[in-house]
Coordinates of C-alpha atoms in Angstrom, one line a residue:
M1 CA 70.8 -33.0 49.3
T2 CA 73.8 -32.7 46.9
V3 CA 73.2 -32.0 43.2
D4 CA 75.8 -31.8 40.6
A5 CA 76.5 -28.1 39.8
F6 CA 76.2 -28.9 36.0
Q7 CA 72.7 -30.0 36.4
L8 CA 71.9 -26.9 38.3
Y9 CA 73.8 -24.2 36.3
G10 CA 74.9 -25.8 33.1
T11 CA 78.6 -25.4 34.1
R12 CA 80.7 -26.8 37.0
L13 CA 82.1 -23.3 37.7
V14 CA 80.4 -22.2 40.9
E15 CA 80.3 -18.8 42.5
T16 CA 82.4 -18.2 45.6
P17 CA 80.1 -18.0 48.6
P18 CA 79.7 -14.5 50.1
V19 CA 81.4 -13.5 53.4
R20 CA 78.8 -12.4 55.8
L21 CA 80.0 -9.1 57.6
R22 CA 78.2 -8.1 60.9
A23 CA 78.4 -5.1 63.2
G24 CA 75.6 -5.2 65.8
K25 CA 72.3 -5.1 63.7
L26 CA 74.0 -4.1 60.5
E27 CA 74.9 -7.0 58.1
A28 CA 76.4 -7.2 54.5
D29 CA 77.6 -9.9 52.2
L30 CA 81.0 -9.3 50.8
T31 CA 81.1 -10.8 47.1
N32 CA 84.0 -10.2 44.7
G33 CA 85.0 -7.2 46.7
N34 CA 81.6 -5.6 46.7
L35 CA 78.7 -5.6 49.2
R36 CA 75.5 -7.2 48.5
T37 CA 72.0 -7.5 50.5
I38 CA 72.8 -4.8 53.1
R39 CA 70.4 -5.2 56.1
Y40 CA 69.6 -3.6 59.4
D41 CA 67.8 -5.6 62.0
G42 CA 66.9 -8.1 59.3
T43 CA 65.5 -5.7 56.7
E44 CA 67.2 -5.0 53.4
V45 CA 68.4 -1.4 53.2
L46 CA 70.4 -1.5 50.1
R47 CA 70.7 -4.1 47.5
A48 CA 74.3 -3.5 46.8
I49 CA 77.2 -0.9 47.0
S50 CA 79.7 -1.8 44.2
Y51 CA 82.8 -0.2 42.7
L52 CA 82.5 -1.1 39.0
V53 CA 84.7 -0.5 36.0
R54 CA 83.0 -0.7 32.5
D55 CA 84.5 -0.9 29.0
R56 CA 83.4 1.1 25.8
D57 CA 80.7 -1.5 25.3
W58 CA 79.4 -1.3 28.8
G59 CA 80.9 -4.6 29.6
T60 CA 81.9 -4.9 33.3
Y61 CA 85.6 -5.8 34.1
S62 CA 86.2 -8.7 36.5
P63 CA 89.3 -7.3 38.4
E64 CA 91.7 -9.4 40.1
I65 CA 91.7 -8.9 43.9
V66 CA 94.9 -9.2 45.9
D67 CA 95.9 -8.4 49.5
L68 CA 92.4 -9.1 50.8
R69 CA 92.3 -8.5 54.6
I70 CA 89.0 -9.0 56.7
E71 CA 88.6 -8.1 60.4
Q72 CA 85.5 -8.6 62.5
S73 CA 84.3 -8.2 66.0
D74 CA 80.9 -7.8 67.6
D75 CA 80.4 -4.2 66.8
R76 CA 82.8 -3.6 63.8
F77 CA 84.2 -4.9 60.7
A78 CA 86.8 -3.8 58.3
V79 CA 87.9 -4.9 54.8
A80 CA 90.7 -3.8 52.6
Y81 CA 92.1 -5.1 49.3
R82 CA 93.6 -4.0 46.1
A83 CA 92.0 -4.6 42.7
R84 CA 93.5 -4.6 39.1
C85 CA 91.8 -4.3 35.8
E86 CA 93.7 -5.0 32.4
G87 CA 92.4 -3.0 29.6
P88 CA 93.0 -3.0 25.8
D89 CA 96.4 -2.0 24.5
D90 CA 98.0 -3.0 27.7
T91 CA 96.4 -0.4 29.8
R92 CA 96.1 -1.0 33.4
L93 CA 94.1 0.3 36.3
A94 CA 94.7 -0.4 40.2
I95 CA 92.1 0.4 42.9
D96 CA 92.7 0.6 46.6
V97 CA 89.6 -0.3 48.6
R98 CA 88.7 0.2 52.3
I99 CA 85.3 -0.8 53.7
T100 CA 84.4 -0.2 57.4
G101 CA 81.3 -0.8 59.3
S102 CA 79.8 -0.2 62.9
A103 CA 76.3 -0.9 64.3
D104 CA 74.9 2.2 62.5
W105 CA 77.5 3.4 59.9
L106 CA 79.1 1.9 56.8
D107 CA 81.8 3.4 54.8
F108 CA 83.2 2.1 51.4
E109 CA 86.1 4.1 50.0
A110 CA 88.1 3.6 46.8
E111 CA 91.0 5.2 45.1
A112 CA 91.8 4.3 41.5
I113 CA 95.0 5.2 39.8
T114 CA 96.5 4.1 36.4
E115 CA 100.0 4.5 35.1
T116 CA 99.1 4.1 31.4
G117 CA 95.8 6.0 31.3
F118 CA 92.6 4.0 31.1
E119 CA 89.6 4.1 28.9
T120 CA 86.2 3.5 30.5
N121 CA 82.5 4.2 30.2
R122 CA 82.1 4.4 33.9
C123 CA 84.5 4.0 36.9
G124 CA 83.1 4.4 40.4
F125 CA 80.4 3.6 42.9
C126 CA 77.0 2.1 41.9
I127 CA 74.5 1.9 44.9
L128 CA 71.3 -0.2 44.5
H129 CA 68.1 0.4 46.4
P130 CA 65.6 -2.4 46.5
I131 CA 62.2 -2.0 44.8
V132 CA 59.8 -4.1 46.7
G133 CA 58.3 -2.0 49.5
V134 CA 60.3 1.1 48.2
A135 CA 58.7 1.8 44.9
G136 CA 56.5 4.9 45.4
S137 CA 57.6 5.6 49.0
P138 CA 58.9 9.0 50.1
A139 CA 62.6 9.9 49.8
T140 CA 64.7 13.0 50.4
V141 CA 67.5 14.0 48.1
E142 CA 70.3 16.4 48.8
H143 CA 71.9 17.9 45.8
V144 CA 75.5 18.7 45.1
D145 CA 74.5 22.5 45.5
G146 CA 73.1 21.8 48.9
R147 CA 69.4 22.0 48.1
I148 CA 67.2 19.3 49.8
V149 CA 64.2 18.1 48.0
A150 CA 61.4 15.9 49.5
T151 CA 60.3 13.5 46.7
Q152 CA 59.6 9.9 46.2
F153 CA 60.9 6.8 44.5
P154 CA 59.1 6.3 41.1
D155 CA 56.2 3.8 41.2
V156 CA 55.5 3.5 37.4
I157 CA 58.9 3.0 35.9
E158 CA 60.6 6.3 35.0
P159 CA 62.2 6.4 31.5
W160 CA 64.8 8.9 32.4
Q161 CA 66.7 9.7 35.6
P162 CA 64.4 10.6 38.4
F163 CA 67.2 12.2 40.4
K164 CA 70.3 14.1 39.2
D165 CA 73.2 16.0 40.7
M166 CA 73.0 13.9 43.9
R167 CA 75.0 14.0 47.0
A168 CA 72.7 11.9 49.3
I169 CA 69.4 10.2 49.5
T170 CA 67.4 9.2 52.6
H171 CA 64.5 6.8 52.8
A172 CA 62.6 5.1 55.7
V173 CA 63.6 1.3 56.1
M174 CA 61.1 0.8 58.8
P175 CA 58.6 3.1 60.4
D176 CA 61.2 4.3 63.0
V177 CA 64.4 3.6 61.0
Q178 CA 65.9 5.9 58.3
A179 CA 68.7 5.1 56.0
E180 CA 71.0 8.0 54.5
C181 CA 73.2 7.1 51.6
R182 CA 75.9 9.8 51.1
M183 CA 78.2 9.8 47.9
E184 CA 81.5 11.8 47.6
G185 CA 84.1 12.4 45.0
D186 CA 82.0 13.0 42.0
T187 CA 78.4 13.9 40.9
F188 CA 75.8 11.0 41.2
E189 CA 72.5 10.5 39.5
M190 CA 69.9 7.8 39.7
E191 CA 68.2 5.7 37.0
D192 CA 65.3 3.4 37.4
Q193 CA 66.9 0.0 36.6
R194 CA 63.5 -1.6 36.5
N195 CA 63.6 -0.5 32.9
W196 CA 66.2 -3.3 32.2
S197 CA 64.3 -5.7 34.6
D198 CA 66.9 -5.1 37.3
A199 CA 65.2 -5.2 40.7
S200 CA 66.8 -1.9 41.8
Y201 CA 67.1 1.8 41.7
K202 CA 70.6 2.5 40.7
T203 CA 72.7 5.6 41.9
Y204 CA 75.8 5.8 39.8
V205 CA 78.8 8.0 39.3
R206 CA 79.4 10.3 36.4
P207 CA 76.2 11.8 34.7
L208 CA 75.3 10.2 31.4
A209 CA 75.2 13.6 29.8
L210 CA 78.9 13.8 29.9
P211 CA 80.9 12.2 27.1
W212 CA 81.7 8.4 27.2
P213 CA 84.0 6.6 26.7
Y214 CA 86.4 8.8 28.4
Q215 CA 90.1 8.5 29.7
I216 CA 91.2 8.4 33.3
P217 CA 94.5 10.3 33.1
A218 CA 97.7 8.6 34.1
N219 CA 99.0 9.1 37.7
R220 CA 96.0 11.2 38.8
P221 CA 94.4 9.4 41.7
L222 CA 90.5 9.2 41.5
R223 CA 88.9 9.1 45.0
Q224 CA 85.4 8.3 45.9
K225 CA 83.5 7.4 49.1
T226 CA 80.0 6.0 49.8
S227 CA 78.6 6.1 53.4
L228 CA 75.5 4.4 54.7
I229 CA 74.1 6.2 57.8
I230 CA 71.4 4.4 59.9
K231 CA 69.1 6.6 62.2
D232 CA 67.1 4.1 64.5
I233 CA 64.7 6.3 66.3
G234 CA 63.1 3.5 68.1
G235 CA 66.0 1.2 68.8
A236 CA 63.8 -1.6 70.1
A237 CA 64.2 -5.3 69.2
R238 CA 62.1 -6.0 66.1
H239 CA 61.1 -9.2 64.2
S240 CA 61.6 -8.0 60.7
P241 CA 61.2 -10.2 57.6
T242 CA 64.6 -11.0 56.0
G243 CA 63.2 -12.3 52.7
V244 CA 64.7 -15.8 53.4
S245 CA 62.3 -18.3 55.1
S246 CA 63.2 -20.1 58.4
G247 CA 60.5 -22.8 58.1
A248 CA 58.0 -23.9 55.6
I249 CA 56.9 -21.3 52.9
K250 CA 53.2 -21.0 53.1
L251 CA 51.1 -20.6 50.0
E252 CA 47.4 -19.2 50.1
L253 CA 45.0 -18.6 47.3
G254 CA 44.6 -15.0 46.2
A255 CA 41.9 -13.2 44.4
R256 CA 43.3 -12.4 41.0
T257 CA 42.5 -14.6 38.0
G258 CA 43.1 -14.7 34.3
T259 CA 44.0 -16.7 31.3
V260 CA 47.3 -18.3 30.7
P261 CA 48.8 -16.6 27.5
D262 CA 49.7 -18.3 24.3
I263 CA 53.5 -19.4 24.2
G264 CA 55.8 -18.8 21.3
V265 CA 59.2 -19.8 20.2
I266 CA 61.5 -17.7 18.0
I267 CA 63.2 -19.1 14.8
T268 CA 65.9 -17.2 13.0
P269 CA 67.0 -17.9 9.4
E270 CA 70.3 -19.2 10.8
E271 CA 68.4 -21.9 12.9
A272 CA 65.7 -22.6 10.3
D273 CA 67.4 -25.9 8.9
A274 CA 68.1 -27.2 12.5
T275 CA 64.4 -26.5 13.3
L276 CA 63.2 -28.4 10.4
S277 CA 65.4 -31.3 11.4
A278 CA 63.8 -31.2 14.8
K279 CA 60.3 -30.9 13.6
S280 CA 59.0 -33.9 15.5
V281 CA 60.2 -31.9 18.7
L282 CA 58.4 -28.8 17.5
T283 CA 55.2 -30.9 17.1
E284 CA 55.6 -32.5 20.6
I285 CA 56.0 -29.0 22.2
A286 CA 53.2 -27.6 20.1
P287 CA 53.7 -23.8 20.8
Q288 CA 50.8 -21.8 20.0
E289 CA 52.9 -19.2 18.1
I290 CA 56.1 -19.2 16.0
L291 CA 58.0 -15.8 16.0
F292 CA 60.1 -15.7 12.8
H293 CA 63.0 -13.2 12.9
F294 CA 63.7 -11.3 9.6
D295 CA 66.5 -8.6 9.2
P296 CA 67.4 -7.6 5.6
G297 CA 70.4 -5.8 7.1
A298 CA 71.8 -9.1 8.1
G299 CA 71.3 -10.6 4.5
H300 CA 68.0 -12.2 5.1
G301 CA 65.9 -12.7 1.8
V302 CA 63.7 -15.0 0.1
D303 CA 65.4 -18.0 1.1
A304 CA 64.7 -17.3 4.6
F305 CA 61.0 -17.0 3.7
R306 CA 61.0 -20.4 2.0
R307 CA 62.5 -22.0 5.0
F308 CA 59.9 -20.3 7.3
A309 CA 57.1 -21.5 5.0
A310 CA 58.3 -25.1 5.3
I311 CA 58.5 -24.7 9.2
A312 CA 55.1 -23.1 9.1
T313 CA 53.7 -26.1 7.3
V314 CA 54.9 -28.4 9.9
H315 CA 53.8 -26.3 12.7
R316 CA 50.2 -25.7 11.5
G317 CA 49.6 -23.0 14.1
R318 CA 49.9 -19.3 14.1
S319 CA 53.1 -17.4 13.2
T320 CA 54.3 -13.8 13.4
L321 CA 57.2 -12.3 11.5
E322 CA 59.3 -9.8 13.3
I323 CA 60.9 -7.4 10.8
A324 CA 63.9 -5.2 11.6
L325 CA 63.1 -2.6 8.9
P326 CA 66.5 -1.2 7.5
C327 CA 65.0 2.3 6.9
K328 CA 67.8 3.0 4.3
S329 CA 65.1 4.2 2.1
V330 CA 61.4 5.3 2.7
P331 CA 59.3 2.5 4.5
A332 CA 56.8 2.7 1.5
S333 CA 59.6 1.1 -0.9
E334 CA 61.1 -1.3 1.8
T335 CA 57.9 -3.0 3.0
P336 CA 56.6 -3.8 -0.6
E337 CA 59.9 -5.6 -1.3
I338 CA 59.7 -7.7 1.8
A339 CA 56.1 -8.5 0.8
R340 CA 57.2 -9.5 -2.7
Q341 CA 59.8 -11.8 -1.3
M342 CA 57.2 -13.3 1.0
Q343 CA 54.9 -13.9 -1.8
L344 CA 57.6 -15.6 -4.0
A345 CA 58.2 -18.0 -1.0
E346 CA 54.5 -18.5 -0.5
F347 CA 55.0 -17.5 3.2
R348 CA 52.1 -15.6 4.8
P349 CA 52.2 -15.0 8.6
D350 CA 49.4 -14.3 10.8
A351 CA 50.9 -11.1 12.2
I352 CA 53.7 -8.8 11.5
M353 CA 55.8 -7.2 14.3
I354 CA 57.7 -4.3 12.7
S355 CA 60.3 -1.9 14.1
P356 CA 63.0 0.2 12.6
S357 CA 66.4 -1.6 12.8
V358 CA 68.1 1.5 14.4
D359 CA 65.6 1.4 17.2
R360 CA 67.4 -1.9 18.4
Q361 CA 70.1 0.5 19.7
S362 CA 69.6 2.5 22.8
T363 CA 69.6 6.3 22.9
P364 CA 70.9 7.2 26.3
P365 CA 70.1 10.4 28.1
G366 CA 72.1 13.3 26.6
S367 CA 72.6 11.4 23.3
T368 CA 71.3 12.4 19.9
W369 CA 68.5 10.4 18.4
P370 CA 69.5 8.6 15.3
D371 CA 67.8 9.3 11.9
C372 CA 64.6 7.2 11.7
P373 CA 61.4 7.7 9.8
P374 CA 58.4 8.7 11.9
L375 CA 56.9 5.3 13.2
D376 CA 53.4 6.3 11.9
E377 CA 55.0 6.2 8.5
V378 CA 56.5 2.9 9.1
Y379 CA 53.1 1.5 10.2
T380 CA 51.2 3.0 7.5
A381 CA 53.6 1.5 5.0
A382 CA 53.3 -2.0 6.7
R383 CA 49.5 -1.8 6.7
A384 CA 49.6 -1.1 2.8
A385 CA 52.2 -3.8 2.1
F386 CA 50.7 -6.6 4.2
P387 CA 46.9 -6.2 3.9
G388 CA 44.8 -8.4 6.1
I389 CA 47.6 -9.2 8.5
R390 CA 47.8 -8.1 12.1
I391 CA 50.4 -5.3 12.5
G392 CA 52.3 -5.0 15.7
G393 CA 54.9 -2.4 16.9
G394 CA 57.1 -1.6 19.9
M395 CA 60.7 -2.6 20.2
L396 CA 62.8 -5.7 19.2
S397 CA 65.1 -4.8 22.1
Y398 CA 63.9 -4.2 25.6
F399 CA 61.3 -2.4 27.7
T400 CA 63.9 0.4 28.2
E401 CA 63.7 1.4 24.7
L402 CA 59.9 1.2 24.5
N403 CA 59.7 3.3 27.7
R404 CA 62.0 6.0 26.1
K405 CA 60.7 6.0 22.8
R406 CA 57.0 5.3 23.2
V407 CA 55.4 4.1 19.9
P408 CA 52.1 5.6 18.6
D409 CA 49.7 2.8 19.1
G410 CA 46.8 4.1 17.0
Q411 CA 47.5 1.8 13.9
L412 CA 48.7 -1.1 15.9
D413 CA 47.0 -4.4 16.8
F414 CA 49.4 -5.2 19.5
V415 CA 52.7 -3.9 21.3
S416 CA 55.7 -6.0 22.0
H417 CA 59.1 -5.9 23.7
C418 CA 61.7 -8.2 25.3
T419 CA 63.7 -8.3 28.4
N420 CA 67.1 -9.7 29.3
P421 CA 68.3 -10.4 33.0
I422 CA 72.1 -9.9 32.3
V423 CA 72.3 -6.4 31.1
H424 CA 74.1 -5.1 34.2
A425 CA 75.0 -8.1 36.3
A426 CA 75.1 -11.9 35.6
D427 CA 75.5 -13.5 39.1
D428 CA 72.9 -16.0 40.0
L429 CA 71.1 -13.8 42.6
S430 CA 70.9 -10.8 40.4
I431 CA 69.2 -12.9 37.6
M432 CA 66.6 -14.4 39.9
Q433 CA 65.9 -11.0 41.4
T434 CA 65.0 -9.6 37.9
L435 CA 61.7 -11.5 38.3
E436 CA 60.7 -9.0 41.0
A437 CA 60.9 -6.2 38.3
L438 CA 58.5 -8.0 35.8
P439 CA 55.3 -6.9 37.4
F440 CA 56.5 -3.3 37.4
I441 CA 57.4 -3.5 33.9
T442 CA 54.0 -5.0 32.7
R443 CA 52.0 -2.5 34.9
S444 CA 54.0 0.3 33.4
V445 CA 53.3 -0.9 29.9
R446 CA 49.5 -1.0 30.8
A447 CA 49.7 2.5 32.1
I448 CA 51.0 3.6 28.7
Y449 CA 49.1 1.5 26.3
G450 CA 45.8 0.5 28.4
D451 CA 44.3 -2.7 27.2
K452 CA 46.1 -2.8 23.9
P453 CA 46.9 -6.6 23.1
Y454 CA 50.5 -7.1 24.6
R455 CA 53.2 -9.5 23.9
I456 CA 56.6 -10.1 25.4
G457 CA 59.6 -11.9 23.9
P458 CA 61.8 -13.6 23.1
S459 CA 63.2 -13.1 26.7
T460 CA 66.0 -15.3 27.5
I461 CA 69.0 -15.5 29.9
P462 CA 71.6 -15.1 27.0
M463 CA 71.5 -11.9 25.3
R464 CA 70.7 -12.1 21.5
Q465 CA 71.3 -8.4 20.8
N466 CA 73.0 -5.6 22.7
P467 CA 71.4 -2.2 22.5
Y468 CA 74.1 -0.7 24.6
G469 CA 77.2 -1.5 22.7
S470 CA 78.6 -2.8 19.4
R471 CA 78.3 -6.5 20.3
T472 CA 77.2 -9.1 22.7
M473 CA 80.0 -10.7 24.6
D474 CA 81.4 -14.2 23.7
N475 CA 81.5 -16.7 26.6
P476 CA 83.8 -19.6 25.4
V477 CA 84.4 -20.8 29.1
S478 CA 80.7 -20.7 30.1
A479 CA 81.4 -18.1 32.8
R480 CA 78.8 -15.8 34.4
I481 CA 79.3 -12.5 32.4
P482 CA 76.9 -9.7 31.6
M483 CA 75.7 -9.2 28.0
A484 CA 76.8 -12.7 26.9
N485 CA 75.6 -14.3 23.8
R486 CA 75.6 -17.7 25.5
D487 CA 74.9 -18.4 29.2
P488 CA 75.6 -21.7 30.9
R489 CA 72.5 -21.4 32.9
H490 CA 70.4 -21.8 30.0
N491 CA 71.6 -25.5 29.9
G492 CA 70.6 -26.2 33.5
R493 CA 67.8 -26.3 36.0
F494 CA 68.5 -22.7 36.9
G495 CA 67.1 -21.8 33.5
Q496 CA 64.1 -23.9 33.8
A497 CA 63.1 -22.4 37.2
F498 CA 63.8 -18.9 35.8
A499 CA 61.5 -19.4 32.9
F500 CA 58.8 -20.8 35.0
G501 CA 59.1 -18.0 37.5
Y502 CA 59.1 -15.5 34.6
A503 CA 55.8 -16.8 33.3
I504 CA 54.2 -16.6 36.9
R505 CA 55.4 -13.1 37.3
V506 CA 53.7 -11.9 34.1
L507 CA 50.4 -13.8 34.4
D508 CA 48.6 -10.7 35.7
A509 CA 49.7 -8.7 32.6
D510 CA 47.0 -10.4 30.4
L511 CA 49.5 -11.1 27.7
E512 CA 48.5 -12.3 24.2
C513 CA 51.7 -14.2 23.9
L514 CA 54.9 -14.9 25.8
T515 CA 58.1 -16.2 24.1
L516 CA 60.9 -17.6 26.4
S517 CA 63.1 -19.6 24.1
A518 CA 64.0 -20.8 20.5
L519 CA 63.8 -24.4 19.5
T520 CA 67.5 -24.9 18.6
G521 CA 70.8 -22.9 19.0
P522 CA 72.1 -21.0 22.1
F523 CA 68.6 -19.8 22.9
G524 CA 67.0 -23.1 22.2
L525 CA 65.2 -26.0 24.0
I526 CA 67.5 -28.6 22.5
A527 CA 71.2 -28.5 22.2
G528 CA 73.2 -28.4 19.1
P529 CA 76.8 -29.1 18.0
G530 CA 79.5 -27.6 20.2
E531 CA 77.1 -27.4 23.2
P532 CA 78.0 -29.0 26.6
I533 CA 74.8 -31.2 26.3
E534 CA 74.8 -34.1 23.7
P535 CA 73.5 -32.6 20.3
G536 CA 69.7 -33.1 20.2
G537 CA 69.7 -33.4 24.0
R538 CA 66.8 -31.6 25.8
R539 CA 67.7 -28.7 28.1
P540 CA 65.4 -28.7 31.3
L541 CA 63.9 -25.7 30.0
F542 CA 62.3 -27.9 27.6
D543 CA 59.8 -29.2 30.3
T544 CA 58.9 -25.7 31.3
V545 CA 58.0 -24.5 27.8
R546 CA 56.1 -27.6 27.1
T547 CA 54.1 -27.4 30.3
L548 CA 53.3 -23.7 29.6
C549 CA 52.2 -24.7 26.0
Q550 CA 49.9 -27.2 27.4
L551 CA 48.4 -24.6 29.9
A552 CA 47.8 -21.9 27.3
G553 CA 44.2 -20.8 27.4
A554 CA 43.6 -22.3 30.9
T555 CA 42.2 -20.1 33.5
W556 CA 44.7 -19.3 36.5
R557 CA 44.3 -18.0 40.0
E558 CA 47.1 -16.4 42.0
C559 CA 48.7 -18.2 44.9
V560 CA 50.3 -15.8 47.4
S561 CA 53.8 -16.9 48.6
S562 CA 55.0 -16.0 52.0
S563 CA 58.6 -15.8 50.5
P564 CA 58.2 -14.9 46.6
S565 CA 62.0 -14.5 46.3
E566 CA 62.2 -18.2 47.0
V567 CA 59.1 -19.9 45.8
L568 CA 56.3 -18.8 43.3
S569 CA 53.1 -20.7 42.5
F570 CA 49.7 -20.4 40.8
V571 CA 46.7 -22.5 40.2
A572 CA 45.7 -23.5 36.6
R573 CA 42.4 -25.2 35.6
D574 CA 41.9 -26.7 32.1
T575 CA 39.8 -29.5 30.8
T576 CA 41.8 -32.1 32.8
G577 CA 41.2 -30.4 36.1
A578 CA 43.0 -28.0 38.4
R579 CA 46.5 -28.2 39.6
L580 CA 48.9 -26.2 41.8
Y581 CA 52.1 -25.3 40.0
V582 CA 55.1 -24.4 42.2
V583 CA 58.7 -23.6 41.4
N584 CA 61.8 -23.3 43.7
L585 CA 63.9 -20.3 42.8
T586 CA 66.8 -21.1 45.0
S587 CA 69.7 -23.4 44.9
E588 CA 68.6 -25.1 48.3
E589 CA 65.8 -27.3 49.2
R590 CA 62.6 -25.5 50.1
K591 CA 59.6 -27.0 52.4
V592 CA 56.5 -25.7 51.1
D593 CA 53.1 -25.7 52.9
C594 CA 50.5 -25.9 50.2
G595 CA 47.6 -26.8 52.5
A596 CA 45.6 -23.5 52.1
C597 CA 45.6 -24.0 48.2
G598 CA 43.7 -27.3 48.4
P599 CA 45.9 -30.0 47.1
A600 CA 45.2 -33.6 48.0
D601 CA 46.2 -34.7 51.4
A602 CA 49.4 -36.2 50.1
G603 CA 50.6 -32.9 48.6
K604 CA 49.8 -30.5 51.5
E605 CA 53.6 -30.3 52.5
L606 CA 56.1 -30.5 49.7
L607 CA 59.8 -30.6 49.8
L608 CA 61.1 -28.8 46.6
A609 CA 64.7 -29.8 45.3
P610 CA 66.9 -26.9 44.1
F611 CA 65.4 -25.1 41.0
A612 CA 62.7 -27.7 40.9
T613 CA 59.1 -27.3 39.7
A614 CA 56.1 -29.4 40.8
A615 CA 52.5 -29.8 39.7
L616 CA 50.1 -31.0 42.3
P617 CA 46.4 -32.1 41.5
L618 CA 43.9 -30.1 43.6
A619 CA 41.3 -31.8 45.7
D620 CA 37.7 -31.7 44.4

């Protein structure tokens, strides 16, 4: 089945297929000069080994690769190439790369040199360990001073680096197979990338406690090497899962149940007029919640509240105002001024989500926390300024910031945060893999805040705000780039499938509300001027959000997928009956065996198109 690339990805730019490298039982995919999905005997050992160069805003360079050479035989492979990065002010960096692999050994070596000097936040290796089956499991860490420590990968998400001053880390891949990852040429440390919804633990070069950005001196070679050593004690043939199905994917009913959360959409002052123009669409979707964004530091004032009031009248449902409090003066003076403007506009939301504006920026390890009033003072001021309105707190940015600056929840009626899947990588596989991290995030929030009412969003593929740099990245050619404020896949079926998979992955968190989009604009359900879709045209994401809005309040029951990286599903029962909802997270057709979940005879085996969703009525 051939589907137009634009329908799938919102762009006709397609990713270059990887080159599969094999040496005995060891396999790896070569993609853009880096290694992905490194497997031994069919089991994923490492998610990636990459040599990355990042700019002062933590944006990742896409180097030009030249002189690529690949050699393969039954028991060995070798790769060599030269990469070039062009920095600001006509600065340049060249990297010579050599990759060699055998049946039980993999070396990735790189030498970087610049004739001009080169500014960077990071230049070197990033090694990703997977999380499913690895979280909470034992590991052995060798430090740069020679100490060897028995430890384990974090289960609940660690806010700071779990391992520092690393030279090597070893973990069990299977009961009788161990993998040692050894790093040379600098000091490495590990961060828990689940903080950013990445499905990995990341070991990276150059400790964050050191200054950044920094200069690579001219004409001074920078050499690094990463080695993967496999120790197979058993050596016998195995039939290990690869994470990719060979036949029909089987769905079976599980034991967990709950209630589908309310669904929200976010509206900013900049999109308020467009939202009012599309009020009939808003009524058709019928979200349970509208999340209005208000930032006095961006010039928002009483006019924004007047527009919000007009939209709230059309919506006739609940609304929440999220406030980025400037904190230029004391909260006890800023919050009453916001309340006064709301009263002038006759706008009264049902809830307030308030957070200091400065907390939208990340404070990395080793950095000085910026000036900010105590959060209890912020919440006390909000309660006084907005009497009778529910007050929520948390972060307007991501779980990372909530995990690192844990808000005092004694005065709060709910906690909230967002996620974004393109903080570190923006390829199709990495984005879909972030869905694996969501249950770890929600479980970690519950470990901190217990049964406190909990909201997530807005969480979209494009990034609305960059906590890690001075800006989000412009994307005029609809490429796949990290930290972009526009992403083409938001326009395609990829975005539809991602959002549906997101909703399924967080069902068990017992959320109060989930927000996955705006109504209009680059984060919206309908396209505007300058978009690749006809203005007013509905993105595929529209159908997902409308379906989730219709299901809000329904009871759900889990369906266990034999390949959750490819297909996710759940059963929902409302006043119209019970249905099985299924989503294909891949770019290929997938055959799904639904028989154990009880659909009518005609729906027991289903062929799902790429990134497609389906709803099957269940037999009585």
